[in-house]
Coordinates of C-alpha atoms and ligand atoms in Angstrom, one line a residue:
X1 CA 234.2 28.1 -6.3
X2 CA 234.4 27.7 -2.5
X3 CA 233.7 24.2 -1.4
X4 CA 230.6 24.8 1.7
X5 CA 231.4 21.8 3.1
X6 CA 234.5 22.8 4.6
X7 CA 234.0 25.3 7.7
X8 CA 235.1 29.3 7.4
X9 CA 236.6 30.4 10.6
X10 CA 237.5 34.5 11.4
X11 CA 240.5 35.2 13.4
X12 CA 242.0 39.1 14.5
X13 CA 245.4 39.6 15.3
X14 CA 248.0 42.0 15.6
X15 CA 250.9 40.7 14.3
X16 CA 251.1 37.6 11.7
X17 CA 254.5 35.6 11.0
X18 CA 254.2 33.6 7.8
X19 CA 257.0 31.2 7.4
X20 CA 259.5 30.1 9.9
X21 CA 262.9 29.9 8.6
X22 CA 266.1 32.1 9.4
X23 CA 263.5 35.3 8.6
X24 CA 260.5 33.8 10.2
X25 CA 262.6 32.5 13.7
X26 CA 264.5 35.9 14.0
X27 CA 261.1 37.9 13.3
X28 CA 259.3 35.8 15.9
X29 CA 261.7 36.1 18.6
X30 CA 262.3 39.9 18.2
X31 CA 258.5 40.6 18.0
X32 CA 257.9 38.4 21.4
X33 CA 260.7 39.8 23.0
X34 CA 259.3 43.8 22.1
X35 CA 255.9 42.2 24.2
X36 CA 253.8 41.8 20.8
X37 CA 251.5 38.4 20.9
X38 CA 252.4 37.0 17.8
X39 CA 250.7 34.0 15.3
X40 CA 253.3 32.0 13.5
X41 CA 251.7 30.1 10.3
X42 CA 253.6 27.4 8.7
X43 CA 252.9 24.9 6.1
X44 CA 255.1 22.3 7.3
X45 CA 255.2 20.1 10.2
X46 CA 257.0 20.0 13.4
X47 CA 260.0 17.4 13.3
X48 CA 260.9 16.2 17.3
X49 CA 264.5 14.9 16.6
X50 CA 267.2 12.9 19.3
X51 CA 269.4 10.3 19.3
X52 CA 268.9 7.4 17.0
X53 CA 265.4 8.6 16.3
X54 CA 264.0 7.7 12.9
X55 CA 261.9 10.9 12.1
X56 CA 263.4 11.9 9.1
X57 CA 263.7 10.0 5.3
X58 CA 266.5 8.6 4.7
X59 CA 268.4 8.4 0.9
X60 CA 268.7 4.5 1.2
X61 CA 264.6 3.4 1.1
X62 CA 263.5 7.2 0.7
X63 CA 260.1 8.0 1.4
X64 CA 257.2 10.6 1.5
X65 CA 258.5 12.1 4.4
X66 CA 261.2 13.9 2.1
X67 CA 259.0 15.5 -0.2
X68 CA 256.3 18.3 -0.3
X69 CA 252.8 17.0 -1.6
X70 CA 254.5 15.0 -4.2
X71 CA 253.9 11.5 -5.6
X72 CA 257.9 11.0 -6.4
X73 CA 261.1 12.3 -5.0
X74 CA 261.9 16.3 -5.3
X75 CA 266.0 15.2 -5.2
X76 CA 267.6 14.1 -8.6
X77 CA 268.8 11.0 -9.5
X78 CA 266.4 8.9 -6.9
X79 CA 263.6 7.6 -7.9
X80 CA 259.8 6.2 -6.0
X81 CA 256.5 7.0 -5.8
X82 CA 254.1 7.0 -2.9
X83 CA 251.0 9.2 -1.4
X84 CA 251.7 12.5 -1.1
X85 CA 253.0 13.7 2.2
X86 CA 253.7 17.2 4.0
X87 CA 257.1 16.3 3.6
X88 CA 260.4 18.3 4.3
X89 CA 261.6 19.6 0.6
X90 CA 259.6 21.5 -2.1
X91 CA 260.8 21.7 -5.9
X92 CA 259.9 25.2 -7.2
X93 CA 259.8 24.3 -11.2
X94 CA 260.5 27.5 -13.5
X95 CA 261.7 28.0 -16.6
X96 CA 265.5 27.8 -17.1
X97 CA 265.8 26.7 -13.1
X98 CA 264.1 24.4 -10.4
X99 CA 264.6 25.8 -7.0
X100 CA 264.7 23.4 -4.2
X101 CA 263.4 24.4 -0.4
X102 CA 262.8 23.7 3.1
X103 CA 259.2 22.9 3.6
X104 CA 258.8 22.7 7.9
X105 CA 258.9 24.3 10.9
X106 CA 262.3 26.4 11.0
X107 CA 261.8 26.2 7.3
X108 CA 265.6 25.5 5.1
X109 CA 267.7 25.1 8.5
X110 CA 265.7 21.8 8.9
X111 CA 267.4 20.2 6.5
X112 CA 270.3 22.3 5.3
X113 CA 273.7 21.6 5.9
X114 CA 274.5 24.5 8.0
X115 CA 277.3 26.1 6.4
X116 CA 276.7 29.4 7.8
X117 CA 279.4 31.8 6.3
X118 CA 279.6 35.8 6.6
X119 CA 280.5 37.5 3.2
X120 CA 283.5 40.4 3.3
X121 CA 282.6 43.4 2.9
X122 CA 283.2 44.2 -0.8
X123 CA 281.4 40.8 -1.8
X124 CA 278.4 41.8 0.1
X125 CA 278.6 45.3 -1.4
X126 CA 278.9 43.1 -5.0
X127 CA 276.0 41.4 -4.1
X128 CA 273.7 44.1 -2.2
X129 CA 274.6 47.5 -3.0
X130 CA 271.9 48.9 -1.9
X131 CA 272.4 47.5 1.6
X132 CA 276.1 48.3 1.7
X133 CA 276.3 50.6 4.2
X134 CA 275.2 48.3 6.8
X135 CA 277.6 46.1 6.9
X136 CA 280.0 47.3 9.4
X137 CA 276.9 47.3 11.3
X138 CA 276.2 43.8 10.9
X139 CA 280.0 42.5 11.4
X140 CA 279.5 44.6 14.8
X141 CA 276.8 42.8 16.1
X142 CA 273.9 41.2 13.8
X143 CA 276.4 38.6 12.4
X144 CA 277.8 38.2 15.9
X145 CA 274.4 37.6 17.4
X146 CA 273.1 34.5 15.2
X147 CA 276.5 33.1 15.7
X148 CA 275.8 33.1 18.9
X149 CA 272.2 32.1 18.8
X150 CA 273.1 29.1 16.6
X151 CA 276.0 28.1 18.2
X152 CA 278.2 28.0 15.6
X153 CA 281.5 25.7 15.9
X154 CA 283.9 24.0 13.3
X155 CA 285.2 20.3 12.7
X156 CA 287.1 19.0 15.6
X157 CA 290.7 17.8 14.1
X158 CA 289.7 13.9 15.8
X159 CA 286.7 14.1 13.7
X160 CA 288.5 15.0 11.1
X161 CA 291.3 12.5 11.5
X162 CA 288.6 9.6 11.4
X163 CA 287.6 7.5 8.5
X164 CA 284.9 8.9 7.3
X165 CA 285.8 12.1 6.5
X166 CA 288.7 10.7 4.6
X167 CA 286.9 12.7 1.6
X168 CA 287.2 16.3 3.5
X169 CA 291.0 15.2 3.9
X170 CA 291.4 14.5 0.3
X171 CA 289.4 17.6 -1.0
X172 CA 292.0 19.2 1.5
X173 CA 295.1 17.7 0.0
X174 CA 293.8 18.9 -3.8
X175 CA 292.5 22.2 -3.3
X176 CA 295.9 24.4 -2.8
X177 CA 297.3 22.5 -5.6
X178 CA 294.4 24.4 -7.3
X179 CA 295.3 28.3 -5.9
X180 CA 292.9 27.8 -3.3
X181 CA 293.0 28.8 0.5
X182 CA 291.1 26.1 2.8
X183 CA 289.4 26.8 5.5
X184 CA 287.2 24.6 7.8
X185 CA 283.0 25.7 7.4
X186 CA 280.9 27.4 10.6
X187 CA 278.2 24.8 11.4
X188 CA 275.6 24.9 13.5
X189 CA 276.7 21.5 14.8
X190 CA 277.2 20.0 18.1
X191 CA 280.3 17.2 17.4
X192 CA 279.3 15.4 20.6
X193 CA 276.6 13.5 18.1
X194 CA 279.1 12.9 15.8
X195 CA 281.6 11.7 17.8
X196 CA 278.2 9.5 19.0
X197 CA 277.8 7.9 15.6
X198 CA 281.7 7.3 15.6
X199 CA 282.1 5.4 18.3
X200 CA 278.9 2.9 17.7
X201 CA 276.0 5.0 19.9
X202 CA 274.3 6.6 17.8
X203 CA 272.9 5.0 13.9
X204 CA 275.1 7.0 11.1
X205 CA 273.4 10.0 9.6
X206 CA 276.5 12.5 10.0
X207 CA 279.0 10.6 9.7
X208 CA 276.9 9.0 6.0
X209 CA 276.3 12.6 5.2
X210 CA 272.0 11.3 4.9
X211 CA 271.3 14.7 5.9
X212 CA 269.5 16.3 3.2
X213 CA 266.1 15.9 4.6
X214 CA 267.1 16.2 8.6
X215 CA 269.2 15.1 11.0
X216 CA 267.6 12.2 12.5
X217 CA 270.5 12.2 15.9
X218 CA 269.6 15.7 16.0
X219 CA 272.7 17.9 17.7
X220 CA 271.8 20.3 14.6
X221 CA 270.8 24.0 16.4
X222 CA 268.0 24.9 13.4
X223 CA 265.9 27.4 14.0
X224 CA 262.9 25.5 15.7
X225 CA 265.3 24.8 18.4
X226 CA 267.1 27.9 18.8
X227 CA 264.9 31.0 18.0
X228 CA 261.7 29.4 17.9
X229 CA 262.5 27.8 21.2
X230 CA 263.2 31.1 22.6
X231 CA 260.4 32.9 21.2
X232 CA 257.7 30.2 22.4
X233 CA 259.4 29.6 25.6
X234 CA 258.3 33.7 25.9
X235 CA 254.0 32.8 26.2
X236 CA 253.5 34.8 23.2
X237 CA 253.9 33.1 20.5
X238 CA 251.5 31.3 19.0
X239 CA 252.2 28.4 16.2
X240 CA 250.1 26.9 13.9
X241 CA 251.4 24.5 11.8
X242 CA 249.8 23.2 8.3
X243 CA 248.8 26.1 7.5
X244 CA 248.9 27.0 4.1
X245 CA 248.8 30.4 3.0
X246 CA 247.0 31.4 -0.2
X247 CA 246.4 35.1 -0.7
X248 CA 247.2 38.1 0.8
X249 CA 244.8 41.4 0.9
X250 CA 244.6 45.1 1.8
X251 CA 241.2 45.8 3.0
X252 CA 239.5 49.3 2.4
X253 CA 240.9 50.3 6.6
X254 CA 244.2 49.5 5.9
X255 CA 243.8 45.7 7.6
X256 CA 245.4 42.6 6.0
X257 CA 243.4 40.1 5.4
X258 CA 245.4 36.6 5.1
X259 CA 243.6 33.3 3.7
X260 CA 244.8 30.5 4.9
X261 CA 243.6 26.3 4.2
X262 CA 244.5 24.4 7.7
X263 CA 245.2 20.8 5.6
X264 CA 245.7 17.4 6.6
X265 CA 249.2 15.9 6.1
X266 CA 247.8 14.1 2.7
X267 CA 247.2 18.0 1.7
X268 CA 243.0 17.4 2.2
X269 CA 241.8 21.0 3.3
X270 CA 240.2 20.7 6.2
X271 CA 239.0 24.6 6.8
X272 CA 239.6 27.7 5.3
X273 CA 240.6 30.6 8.0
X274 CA 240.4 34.3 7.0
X275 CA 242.9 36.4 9.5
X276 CA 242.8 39.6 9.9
X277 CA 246.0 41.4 11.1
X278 CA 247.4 44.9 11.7
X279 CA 250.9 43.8 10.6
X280 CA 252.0 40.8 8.4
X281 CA 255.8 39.6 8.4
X282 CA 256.3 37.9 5.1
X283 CA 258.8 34.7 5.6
X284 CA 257.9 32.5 3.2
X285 CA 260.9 32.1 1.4
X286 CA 262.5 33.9 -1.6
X287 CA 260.1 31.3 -3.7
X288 CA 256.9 31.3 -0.9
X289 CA 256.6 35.1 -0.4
X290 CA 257.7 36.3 -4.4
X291 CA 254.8 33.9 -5.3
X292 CA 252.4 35.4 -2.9
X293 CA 253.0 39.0 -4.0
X294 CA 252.7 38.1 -7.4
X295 CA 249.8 36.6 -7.2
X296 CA 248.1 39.9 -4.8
X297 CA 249.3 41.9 -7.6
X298 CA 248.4 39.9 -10.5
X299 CA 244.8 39.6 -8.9
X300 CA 244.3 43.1 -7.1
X301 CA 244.3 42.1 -3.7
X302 CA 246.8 44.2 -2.7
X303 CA 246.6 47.7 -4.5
X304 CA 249.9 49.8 -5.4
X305 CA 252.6 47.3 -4.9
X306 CA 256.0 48.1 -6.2
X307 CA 256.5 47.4 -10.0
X308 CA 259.6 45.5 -8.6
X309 CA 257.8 42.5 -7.0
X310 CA 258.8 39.6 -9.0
X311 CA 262.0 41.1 -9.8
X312 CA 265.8 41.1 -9.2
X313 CA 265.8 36.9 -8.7
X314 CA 268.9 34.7 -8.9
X315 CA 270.2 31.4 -7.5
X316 CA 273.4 32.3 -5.7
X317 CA 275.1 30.9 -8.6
X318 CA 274.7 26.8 -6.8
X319 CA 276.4 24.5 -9.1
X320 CA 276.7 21.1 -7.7
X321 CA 280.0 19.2 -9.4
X322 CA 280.5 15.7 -8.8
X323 CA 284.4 14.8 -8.6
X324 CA 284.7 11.1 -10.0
X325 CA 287.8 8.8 -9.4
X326 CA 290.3 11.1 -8.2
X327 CA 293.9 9.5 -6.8
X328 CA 293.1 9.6 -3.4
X329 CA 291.3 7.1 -1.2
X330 CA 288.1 8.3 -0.1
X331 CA 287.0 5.3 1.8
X332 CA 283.4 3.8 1.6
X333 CA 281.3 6.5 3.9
X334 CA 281.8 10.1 3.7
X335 CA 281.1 12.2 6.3
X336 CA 279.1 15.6 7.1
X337 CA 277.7 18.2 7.6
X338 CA 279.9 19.8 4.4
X339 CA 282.3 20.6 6.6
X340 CA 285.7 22.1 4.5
X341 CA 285.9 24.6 2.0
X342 CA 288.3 27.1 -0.3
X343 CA 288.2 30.1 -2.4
X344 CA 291.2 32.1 -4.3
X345 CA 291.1 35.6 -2.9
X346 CA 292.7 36.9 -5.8
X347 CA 289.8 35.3 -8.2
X348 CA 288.3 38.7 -10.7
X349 CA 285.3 36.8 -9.7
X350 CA 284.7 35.6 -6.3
X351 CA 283.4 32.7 -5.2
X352 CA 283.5 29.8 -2.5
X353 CA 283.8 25.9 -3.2
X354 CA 283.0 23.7 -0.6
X355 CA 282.8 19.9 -0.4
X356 CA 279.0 18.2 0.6
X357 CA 279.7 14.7 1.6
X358 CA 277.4 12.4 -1.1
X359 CA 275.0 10.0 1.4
X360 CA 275.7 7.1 -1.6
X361 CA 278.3 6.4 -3.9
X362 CA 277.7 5.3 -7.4
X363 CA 278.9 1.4 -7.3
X364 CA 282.0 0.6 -8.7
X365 CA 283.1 4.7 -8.2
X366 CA 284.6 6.9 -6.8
X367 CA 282.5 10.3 -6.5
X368 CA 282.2 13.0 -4.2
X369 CA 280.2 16.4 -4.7
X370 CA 281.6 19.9 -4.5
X371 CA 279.4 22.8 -4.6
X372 CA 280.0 26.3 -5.9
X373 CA 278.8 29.3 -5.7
X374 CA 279.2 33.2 -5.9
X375 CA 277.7 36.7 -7.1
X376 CA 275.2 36.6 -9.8
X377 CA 273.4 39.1 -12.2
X378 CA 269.9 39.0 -10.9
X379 CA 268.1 38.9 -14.0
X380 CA 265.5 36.8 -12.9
X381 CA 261.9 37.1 -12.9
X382 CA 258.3 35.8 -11.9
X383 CA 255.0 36.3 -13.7
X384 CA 251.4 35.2 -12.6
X385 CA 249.9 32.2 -14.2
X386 CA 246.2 32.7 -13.7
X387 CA 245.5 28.8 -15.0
X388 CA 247.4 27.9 -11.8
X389 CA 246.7 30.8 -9.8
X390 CA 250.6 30.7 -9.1
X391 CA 253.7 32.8 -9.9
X392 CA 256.6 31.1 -12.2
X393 CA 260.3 31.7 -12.7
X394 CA 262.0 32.8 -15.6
X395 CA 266.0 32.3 -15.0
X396 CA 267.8 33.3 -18.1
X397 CA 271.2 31.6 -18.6
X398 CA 273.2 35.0 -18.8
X399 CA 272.5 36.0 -15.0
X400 CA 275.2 33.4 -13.3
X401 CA 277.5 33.2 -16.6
X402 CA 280.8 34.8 -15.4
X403 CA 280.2 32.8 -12.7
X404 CA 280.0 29.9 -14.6
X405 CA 283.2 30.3 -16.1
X406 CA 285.0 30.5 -13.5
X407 CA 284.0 27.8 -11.3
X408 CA 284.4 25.6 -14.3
X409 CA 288.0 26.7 -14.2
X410 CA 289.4 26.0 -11.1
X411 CA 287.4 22.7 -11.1
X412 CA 289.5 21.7 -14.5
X413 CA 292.2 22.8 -11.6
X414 CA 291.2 20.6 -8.9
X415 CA 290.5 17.5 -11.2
X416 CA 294.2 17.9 -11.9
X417 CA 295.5 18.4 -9.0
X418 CA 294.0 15.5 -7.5
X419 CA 293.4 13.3 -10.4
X420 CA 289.9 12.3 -11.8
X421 CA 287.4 14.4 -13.9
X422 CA 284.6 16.7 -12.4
X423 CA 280.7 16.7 -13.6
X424 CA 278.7 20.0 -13.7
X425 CA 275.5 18.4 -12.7
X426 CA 274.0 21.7 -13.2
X427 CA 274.6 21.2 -17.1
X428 CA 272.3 18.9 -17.2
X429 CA 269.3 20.0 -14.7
X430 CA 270.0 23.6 -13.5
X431 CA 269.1 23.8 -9.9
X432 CA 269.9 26.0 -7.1
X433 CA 269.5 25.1 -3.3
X434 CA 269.7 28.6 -2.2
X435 CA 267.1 31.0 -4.3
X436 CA 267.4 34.7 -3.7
X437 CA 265.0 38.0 -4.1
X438 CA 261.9 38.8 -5.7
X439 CA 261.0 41.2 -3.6
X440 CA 264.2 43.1 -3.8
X441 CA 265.5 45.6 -1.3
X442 CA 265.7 48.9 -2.5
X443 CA 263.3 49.0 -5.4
X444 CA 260.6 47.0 -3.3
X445 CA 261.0 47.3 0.1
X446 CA 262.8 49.7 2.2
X447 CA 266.4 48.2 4.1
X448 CA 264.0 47.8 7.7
X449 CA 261.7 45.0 5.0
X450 CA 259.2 47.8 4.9
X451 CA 257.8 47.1 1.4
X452 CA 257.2 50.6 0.1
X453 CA 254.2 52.6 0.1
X454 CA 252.4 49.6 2.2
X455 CA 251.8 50.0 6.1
X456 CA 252.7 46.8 8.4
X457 CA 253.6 44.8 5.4
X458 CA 257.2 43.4 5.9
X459 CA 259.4 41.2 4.0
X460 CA 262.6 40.1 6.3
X461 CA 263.6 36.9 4.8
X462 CA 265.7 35.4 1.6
X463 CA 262.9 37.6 -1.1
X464 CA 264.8 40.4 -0.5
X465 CA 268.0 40.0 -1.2
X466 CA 268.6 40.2 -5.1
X467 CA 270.1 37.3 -6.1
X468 CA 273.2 36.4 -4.2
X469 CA 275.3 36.9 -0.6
X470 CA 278.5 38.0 -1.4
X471 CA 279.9 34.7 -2.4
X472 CA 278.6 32.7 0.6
X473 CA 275.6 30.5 1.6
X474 CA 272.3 32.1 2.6
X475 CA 271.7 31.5 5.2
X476 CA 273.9 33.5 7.5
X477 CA 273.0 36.8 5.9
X478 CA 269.4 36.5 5.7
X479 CA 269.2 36.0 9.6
X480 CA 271.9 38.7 10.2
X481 CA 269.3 41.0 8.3
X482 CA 266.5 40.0 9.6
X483 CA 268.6 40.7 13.1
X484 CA 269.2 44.5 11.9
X485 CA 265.7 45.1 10.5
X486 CA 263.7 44.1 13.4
X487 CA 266.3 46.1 15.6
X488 CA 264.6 49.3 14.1
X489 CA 261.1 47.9 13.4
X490 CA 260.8 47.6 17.5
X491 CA 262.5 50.9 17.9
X492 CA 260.3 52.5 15.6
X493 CA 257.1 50.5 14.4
X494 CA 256.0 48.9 17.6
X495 CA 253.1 50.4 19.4
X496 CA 252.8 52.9 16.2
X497 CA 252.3 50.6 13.1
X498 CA 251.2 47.8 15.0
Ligands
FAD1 C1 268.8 20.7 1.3 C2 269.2 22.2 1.6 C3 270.5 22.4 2.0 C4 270.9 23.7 2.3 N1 272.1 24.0 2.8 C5 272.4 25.3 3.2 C6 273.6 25.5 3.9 O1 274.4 24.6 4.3 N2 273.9 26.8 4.3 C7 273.0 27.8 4.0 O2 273.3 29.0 4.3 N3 271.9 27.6 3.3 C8 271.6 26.3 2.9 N4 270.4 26.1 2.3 C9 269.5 27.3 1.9 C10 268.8 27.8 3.2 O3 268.1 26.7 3.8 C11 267.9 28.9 2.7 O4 268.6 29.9 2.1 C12 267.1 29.5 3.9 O5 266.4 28.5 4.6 C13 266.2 30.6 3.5 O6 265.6 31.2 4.6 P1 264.3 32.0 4.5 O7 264.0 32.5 5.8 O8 264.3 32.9 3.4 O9 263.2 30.9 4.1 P2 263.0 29.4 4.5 O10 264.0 28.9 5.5 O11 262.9 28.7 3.2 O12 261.6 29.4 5.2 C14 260.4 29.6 4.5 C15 259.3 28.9 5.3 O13 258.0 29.4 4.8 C16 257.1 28.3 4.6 N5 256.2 28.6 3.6 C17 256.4 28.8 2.3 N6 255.2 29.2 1.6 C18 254.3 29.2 2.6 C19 252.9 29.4 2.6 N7 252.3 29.8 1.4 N8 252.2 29.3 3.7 C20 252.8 29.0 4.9 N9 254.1 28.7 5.0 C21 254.8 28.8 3.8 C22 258.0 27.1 4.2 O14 257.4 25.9 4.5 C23 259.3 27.4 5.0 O15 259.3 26.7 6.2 C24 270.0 24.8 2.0 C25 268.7 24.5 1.5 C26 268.3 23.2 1.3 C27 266.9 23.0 0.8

């Protein structure tokens, strides 16, 4: 029942962003650029950051600025309770799997570590067959472009050299031993702030790896600084942030209908908006914009949606391991962004391994984290809950199990290499950082976002890709997408469509 006290407000609009991550900041940009006025909503918040600003949470004393509407801590192993707060991370509980994401303006780059890596060509194919064809494409000029747009760069050798990132050094020295090739991660990263925390300017965030819920120094190029920058600094874009999308409709003209509680940052709605829009970009996330299409076509609201929404889900095959008391010294502090990496190129089943510096050591140990991840069977799926009014994850353990395998081999190999044992933390609570598809490409949606048989609805971000990226992180191939597909959505649906 609709609560009267609260006021109903009517908007129109031509073209509606929802969500404002690597699909939401490209789609913006391209749709201001093509001279469409365009509303951005986003349930998060706006994060200012700069040097030794304290706008973020912080792992020592962690607080409600980490976590979305929660009364504890989304991130394992750390532990408090407070008033819920629009914080910066979400956890996504399904069955089998909890997905952790970005919850903020510029959505996952916010507080993601910014490895931004480009598949090859036959582990994108792997991953997205249905897309392969594009790719020489992409490598031309979409991957090229948010490169560029994010400035990517890679560790500085003096950087590397210093103390803190004795850990990368040592995750260096092990890996060939362990058949695989190094390489040193793409990162969004100007070192100039790092090199600011190293010599005494700046407080340590980078160099204590306490990134996971921002960069508090800033010197990160995320999307609300980058694209969203650009398309706001065009006059037409419009942004509205906490705003929380509910439902999505068709009405009987062909007109989406969007409904949408403006809350408070202790979650209190404070009105409920109705927009009305000729075209809707869906950005929400592989988790936000699955849930939403579930839930139109659990409850009607949008007739004729593919029988593949909710389908084709997997989790990029993330397994965190932490690496306890190898040989080498690792020093006290270990630094970040994750900024080293290796993979075996002959592996049957590829995959990349990278080392995240860990913001706190256990006392008394040594421990750093490696992450893994690679190409996955997307075998997950989402059905409506109508005593929530939500959509749920079922992850079944056979979609990432050649995976599995794998990983936990050449992590035996690393352990011995460079002495120690290595934790699958993932054994224990299966979690992924980097959920993919739901609304696959393909089966769901055309390879422009188009979801089929549905004018001016568009999915351009992580939903559509089923289940993995070729091997690599996200986050690069979901913007490089999003790149190609609004390419032909301005060559061919602006000014007709919308
Ligand atoms: C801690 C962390 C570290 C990571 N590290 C890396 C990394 O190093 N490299 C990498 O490639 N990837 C990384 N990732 C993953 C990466 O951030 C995601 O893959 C990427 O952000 C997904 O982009 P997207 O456009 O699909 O959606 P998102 O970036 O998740 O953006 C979706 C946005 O939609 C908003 N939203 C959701 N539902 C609603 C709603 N109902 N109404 C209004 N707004 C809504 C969200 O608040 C969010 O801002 C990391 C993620 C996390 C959480």
């Amino acid at each position: 029942m609709s609560d009267t006290s609260i006021p109903h407000t009517i908007h129109r609009e031509r073209a509606v962003v929802i969500g404002s991550g690597f699909g939401g900041g490209v789609t913006a940009l391209r749709l201001c650029e093509a001279g469409v006025s365009t509303l951005l909503l986003e349930r998060g918040l706006r994060w200012e950051t700069g040097p030794n600003a304290t706008t973020f949470s912080r792992f020592d004393g962690i607080d409600n600025r980490s976590a979305w509407l929660s009364e504890r801590p989304v991130v394992r192993n750390l532990h408090g309770e407070w008033a819920p707060f629009t914080g910066v991370l979400e956890a996504v509980v399904g069955e089998g799997i909890t997905s952790t994401v970005g919850a903020a303006l510029g959505g996952g780059s916010v507080m993601y570590h910014g490895m931004t890596l480009q598949p090859t060509k036959s582990n994108f194919a792997a991953s997205m067959p249905m897309a392969a064809h594009l790719y020489d494409d992409l490598d031309e000029w979409a991957y090229p472009t948010v490169a560029r747009m994010l400035g990517i760069t890679t560790v500085p050798d003096d950087v590397l050299a210093s103390a803190p990132y004795a850990s990368s050094r040592a995750f260096l020295d092990a890996a060939p031993d362990a058949g695989l090739d190094t390489f040193p991660v793409p990162l969004p990263v100007d070192w100039e702030y790092v090199r600011g925390e190293l010599d005494g300017r700046f407080a340590a965030t980078y160099t204590t790896s306490d990134i996971a819920f921002g960069v508090n120094n800033g010197g990160k190029n995320s999307i609300d600084v980058t694209y969203l920058r650009a398309a706001e600094e065009t006059g037409l874009l419009r942004v509205e942030t906490l705003h929380v999308v509910r439902d999505i409709g068709r009405d009987e003209t062909g007109l989406w209908e969007i409904v949408v509680d403006r809350i408070a940052t202790d979650g209190t709605v404070l009105e409920n908006k109705t927009i009305v829009a000729d075209a809707v970009f869906l950005n929400a996330g592989s988790t936000g914009t699955t849930r939403l299409l579930v839930k139109a076509q659990a409850k009607g609201l949008i007739p004729d949606l593919p029988d593949a929404v909710g389908t084709q889900w997997g989790n990029n095959g993330d397994r965190i391991y932490a690496w306890i008391g190898m040989d080498a010294d690792i020093g006290v502090q270990q630094g970040g962004p994750a900024c080293v990496g290796g993979r075996d190129p002959e592996s049957p089943v590829p995959f990349t391994v990278i080392h995240a510096g860990s913001p706190e050591q256990p006392p008394g140990m040594k421990m750093m984290t490696l992450v893994g991840f690679g190409i996955v069977d997307a075998v997950g799926t989402w059905t409506y809950d109508p005593a929530t009014d939500d959509a749920v994850l079922t992850w079944p353990e056979r979609g990432d199990a050649a995976l599995r395998a794998t990983l936990a081999e050449y992590m035996a190999r690393i352990a011995q290499a460079g002495g120690g044992q290595m934790i699958d933390t993932d054994a224990v609570a299966p979690g992924t950082w980097h959920p993919l598809g739901g609304v696959p490409m393909g089966d769901a949606a055309d390879l422009a976002g188009r979801v089929h048989g549905q004018r001016g609805l568009y999915v351009l971000d992580g939903a559509r890709i089923p289940g993995s990226t070729g091997a690599c992180n996200p986050s690069m191939t979901i913007a490089a997408l999003a790149e190609h597909s609004m390419a032909t959505i301005v060559r061919e649906d602006v000014g007709s469509v919308f």
